[in-house]
Structure formats: structure tokens, C-alpha cells
PDB file of C-alpha atoms in Angstrom:
ATOM      1  CA  UNK Q   1      -3.942  17.134   2.140  1.00 76.00           C
ATOM      2  CA  UNK Q   2      -0.387  16.094   2.265  1.00 90.00           C
ATOM      3  CA  UNK Q   3       2.106  14.445  -0.333  1.00 94.00           C
ATOM      4  CA  UNK Q   4       2.810  10.984  -0.976  1.00 96.00           C
ATOM      5  CA  UNK Q   5       5.703   9.345  -2.842  1.00 95.00           C
ATOM      6  CA  UNK Q   6       5.794   5.005  -3.278  1.00 96.00           C
ATOM      7  CA  UNK Q   7       8.787   3.300  -3.714  1.00 97.00           C
ATOM      8  CA  UNK Q   8      10.232  -0.398  -3.573  1.00 97.00           C
ATOM      9  CA  UNK Q   9       8.164  -1.770  -6.561  1.00 95.00           C
ATOM     10  CA  UNK Q  10       9.842  -3.213  -9.869  1.00 97.00           C
ATOM     11  CA  UNK Q  11       9.607  -7.219 -11.256  1.00 98.00           C
ATOM     12  CA  UNK Q  12      10.321  -9.808  -8.660  1.00 97.00           C
ATOM     13  CA  UNK Q  13       9.865 -13.587  -9.764  1.00 97.00           C
ATOM     14  CA  UNK Q  14       7.150 -15.813  -8.151  1.00 98.00           C
ATOM     15  CA  UNK Q  15       7.105 -16.370  -4.864  1.00 98.00           C
ATOM     16  CA  UNK Q  16      10.071 -14.114  -3.870  1.00 98.00           C
ATOM     17  CA  UNK Q  17       9.813 -11.025  -1.902  1.00 98.00           C
ATOM     18  CA  UNK Q  18       9.157  -7.281  -2.333  1.00 98.00           C
ATOM     19  CA  UNK Q  19       8.020  -4.430   0.276  1.00 98.00           C
ATOM     20  CA  UNK Q  20       6.589  -1.458  -0.772  1.00 98.00           C
ATOM     21  CA  UNK Q  21       7.487   2.454   1.104  1.00 98.00           C
ATOM     22  CA  UNK Q  22       4.889   5.303   1.321  1.00 97.00           C
ATOM     23  CA  UNK Q  23       6.910   8.874   2.768  1.00 96.00           C
ATOM     24  CA  UNK Q  24       4.406  11.767   2.980  1.00 95.00           C
ATOM     25  CA  UNK Q  25       5.095  14.991   4.104  1.00 92.00           C
ATOM     26  CA  UNK Q  26       3.527  16.831   6.595  1.00 77.00           C
ATOM     27  CA  UNK Q  27       2.293  16.200  10.415  1.00 75.00           C
ATOM     28  CA  UNK Q  28      -0.370  15.099  10.434  1.00 87.00           C
ATOM     29  CA  UNK Q  29       0.535  11.160   9.496  1.00 89.00           C
ATOM     30  CA  UNK Q  30       0.014   9.740  12.773  1.00 86.00           C
ATOM     31  CA  UNK Q  31      -3.497  10.717  12.634  1.00 88.00           C
ATOM     32  CA  UNK Q  32      -4.702   8.500   9.595  1.00 93.00           C
ATOM     33  CA  UNK Q  33      -4.732   5.935   8.384  1.00 95.00           C
ATOM     34  CA  UNK Q  34      -3.375   4.463   6.304  1.00 96.00           C
ATOM     35  CA  UNK Q  35      -3.431   1.636   2.941  1.00 97.00           C
ATOM     36  CA  UNK Q  36      -2.646   0.518  -0.225  1.00 98.00           C
ATOM     37  CA  UNK Q  37      -4.441   0.018  -3.231  1.00 98.00           C
ATOM     38  CA  UNK Q  38      -4.153  -2.012  -6.336  1.00 97.00           C
ATOM     39  CA  UNK Q  39      -5.360  -0.274  -9.346  1.00 93.00           C
ATOM     40  CA  UNK Q  40      -6.683  -1.460 -12.125  1.00 81.00           C
ATOM     41  CA  UNK Q  41      -6.095  -0.478 -15.947  1.00 80.00           C
ATOM     42  CA  UNK Q  42      -9.614   1.038 -15.461  1.00 84.00           C
ATOM     43  CA  UNK Q  43      -8.067   3.022 -12.814  1.00 81.00           C
ATOM     44  CA  UNK Q  44     -10.399   0.848 -10.272  1.00 90.00           C
ATOM     45  CA  UNK Q  45      -8.828   0.776  -6.948  1.00 95.00           C
ATOM     46  CA  UNK Q  46      -8.985  -1.434  -4.565  1.00 96.00           C
ATOM     47  CA  UNK Q  47      -7.952  -2.183  -1.274  1.00 97.00           C
ATOM     48  CA  UNK Q  48      -4.964  -5.200  -0.319  1.00 98.00           C
ATOM     49  CA  UNK Q  49      -4.345  -3.492   2.734  1.00 98.00           C
ATOM     50  CA  UNK Q  50      -5.354  -0.955   5.646  1.00 98.00           C
ATOM     51  CA  UNK Q  51      -3.962   0.423   8.538  1.00 97.00           C
ATOM     52  CA  UNK Q  52      -5.536   2.806  11.296  1.00 96.00           C
ATOM     53  CA  UNK Q  53      -4.165   4.943  13.163  1.00 95.00           C
ATOM     54  CA  UNK Q  54      -3.711   2.868  15.955  1.00 94.00           C
ATOM     55  CA  UNK Q  55      -2.164   0.027  14.781  1.00 94.00           C
ATOM     56  CA  UNK Q  56      -5.622  -1.750  13.558  1.00 97.00           C
ATOM     57  CA  UNK Q  57      -5.102  -4.334  10.100  1.00 98.00           C
ATOM     58  CA  UNK Q  58      -7.107  -4.948   7.947  1.00 98.00           C
ATOM     59  CA  UNK Q  59      -6.321  -7.263   4.239  1.00 98.00           C
ATOM     60  CA  UNK Q  60      -7.737  -8.005   1.309  1.00 98.00           C
ATOM     61  CA  UNK Q  61      -8.674 -11.690   1.667  1.00 98.00           C
ATOM     62  CA  UNK Q  62      -6.649 -12.861  -1.666  1.00 97.00           C
ATOM     63  CA  UNK Q  63      -3.182 -11.860   0.500  1.00 98.00           C
ATOM     64  CA  UNK Q  64      -3.678 -12.309   4.095  1.00 98.00           C
ATOM     65  CA  UNK Q  65      -0.933 -14.662   5.461  1.00 98.00           C
ATOM     66  CA  UNK Q  66       1.088 -13.329   2.524  1.00 98.00           C
ATOM     67  CA  UNK Q  67       1.025  -8.911   3.050  1.00 98.00           C
ATOM     68  CA  UNK Q  68       1.891  -7.430   5.780  1.00 98.00           C
ATOM     69  CA  UNK Q  69       1.861  -3.447   6.646  1.00 98.00           C
ATOM     70  CA  UNK Q  70       2.958  -1.350   9.071  1.00 97.00           C
ATOM     71  CA  UNK Q  71       3.387   1.919   9.640  1.00 96.00           C
ATOM     72  CA  UNK Q  72       6.654   3.975  11.094  1.00 95.00           C
ATOM     73  CA  UNK Q  73       5.433   7.792  13.067  1.00 93.00           C
ATOM     74  CA  UNK Q  74       8.715   8.555  13.588  1.00 93.00           C
ATOM     75  CA  UNK Q  75       8.778   8.506   9.608  1.00 95.00           C
ATOM     76  CA  UNK Q  76       5.829   9.342   8.405  1.00 94.00           C
ATOM     77  CA  UNK Q  77       6.202   6.224   6.522  1.00 96.00           C
ATOM     78  CA  UNK Q  78       3.751   3.213   5.848  1.00 97.00           C
ATOM     79  CA  UNK Q  79       5.065  -0.369   4.076  1.00 98.00           C
ATOM     80  CA  UNK Q  80       3.896  -3.046   2.699  1.00 98.00           C
ATOM     81  CA  UNK Q  81       6.049  -5.964   2.558  1.00 98.00           C
ATOM     82  CA  UNK Q  82       4.857  -8.683   0.598  1.00 98.00           C
ATOM     83  CA  UNK Q  83       5.550 -12.723   0.330  1.00 98.00           C
ATOM     84  CA  UNK Q  84       4.522 -15.531  -1.544  1.00 98.00           C
ATOM     85  CA  UNK Q  85       4.078 -12.858  -4.545  1.00 98.00           C
ATOM     86  CA  UNK Q  86       2.263 -14.368  -6.741  1.00 97.00           C
ATOM     87  CA  UNK Q  87       1.871 -12.981 -10.511  1.00 96.00           C
ATOM     88  CA  UNK Q  88      -2.231 -11.929  -9.945  1.00 95.00           C
ATOM     89  CA  UNK Q  89      -0.835  -9.161  -7.423  1.00 97.00           C
ATOM     90  CA  UNK Q  90       0.741  -7.569 -10.727  1.00 96.00           C
ATOM     91  CA  UNK Q  91      -0.442  -4.033 -10.942  1.00 95.00           C
ATOM     92  CA  UNK Q  92       0.048  -0.214  -9.573  1.00 97.00           C
ATOM     93  CA  UNK Q  93       0.356  -0.322  -5.715  1.00 98.00           C
ATOM     94  CA  UNK Q  94      -1.645   2.936  -4.736  1.00 98.00           C
ATOM     95  CA  UNK Q  95      -0.551   4.037  -1.220  1.00 97.00           C
ATOM     96  CA  UNK Q  96      -3.217   6.237   0.189  1.00 97.00           C
ATOM     97  CA  UNK Q  97      -3.491   8.185   4.300  1.00 96.00           C
ATOM     98  CA  UNK Q  98      -6.624   9.115   4.947  1.00 94.00           C
ATOM     99  CA  UNK Q  99      -9.235   7.132   3.633  1.00 93.00           C
ATOM    100  CA  UNK Q 100     -10.566   6.265   0.543  1.00 93.00           C
ATOM    101  CA  UNK Q 101     -13.750   8.773   0.016  1.00 93.00           C
ATOM    102  CA  UNK Q 102     -11.063  12.261   1.267  1.00 91.00           C
ATOM    103  CA  UNK Q 103      -7.837  11.437   1.674  1.00 93.00           C
ATOM    104  CA  UNK Q 104      -4.488  12.032  -0.175  1.00 94.00           C
ATOM    105  CA  UNK Q 105      -3.638   9.499  -3.118  1.00 96.00           C
ATOM    106  CA  UNK Q 106       0.084   8.971  -4.004  1.00 96.00           C
ATOM    107  CA  UNK Q 107       1.214   8.625  -7.399  1.00 95.00           C
ATOM    108  CA  UNK Q 108       1.270   4.249  -7.295  1.00 96.00           C
ATOM    109  CA  UNK Q 109       3.710   2.342  -8.781  1.00 97.00           C
ATOM    110  CA  UNK Q 110       4.466  -0.508 -10.470  1.00 97.00           C
ATOM    111  CA  UNK Q 111       4.724  -4.607  -9.564  1.00 97.00           C
ATOM    112  CA  UNK Q 112       5.014  -7.089 -11.691  1.00 97.00           C
ATOM    113  CA  UNK Q 113       4.907 -10.598 -11.508  1.00 97.00           C
ATOM    114  CA  UNK Q 114       5.752 -12.210 -14.674  1.00 96.00           C
ATOM    115  CA  UNK Q 115       3.675 -16.059 -15.275  1.00 92.00           C
TER     116      UNK Q 115
END
């Protein structure tokens, strides 16, 4: 298990951009995939983007072409660059290390895009 700390959230106008960061403690960061999930009010987590330990990426259809996930193993940090933001992108974004079933989760960070 690693400790994950997210940063970079807040309020941004529709059409704007924002970058989320997730920094992990420990030395095993580079060995596992990282992911960003959006958490609903009922605490259901939906995958937004993932990046494998090898750098392969996958995105939810709703964010393809607008969001970019990346990782810097030297800094033990994953990033989510979000462009052309829409009100429906609003929510609590939670980062994950090691997969949704057995991996570690951050506390979550709020992103608000007013309509």
C-alpha cells in the first residue's frame, strides 16, 4: 500500500483547463498502473483514465481527446491534464495506484465546472 495525495482541483469555467496531480509515497510507484476515477455522490467510482506501468493509456469515451493522463516515475507522480472542461466533468476525482480491486486510493479532490 502506498499513500496518495491529490492536488490541483478547484473551480474552472466551462471550456477551461486544469491539471490534477497525484503523488505517491514509497518506492513501488513505478511498478504498477495509475488511474483517475470520478466518484459519484453515492460513492461509485467510474474510470476516467488509466496509465499502465509501461505507459499505455486508456480513457473513458466521454473524455477522449480532451483529457491526458501521464506519469513521472522519478517524481512518483501521475497527472491528469483536462482541457475543454464541461459541467458534466464536475465531481470528486480520486487517484488509484495498483488497480481498483486491491490498490491504494487517494482522498479525492473536487473539480467544479459551473454550467
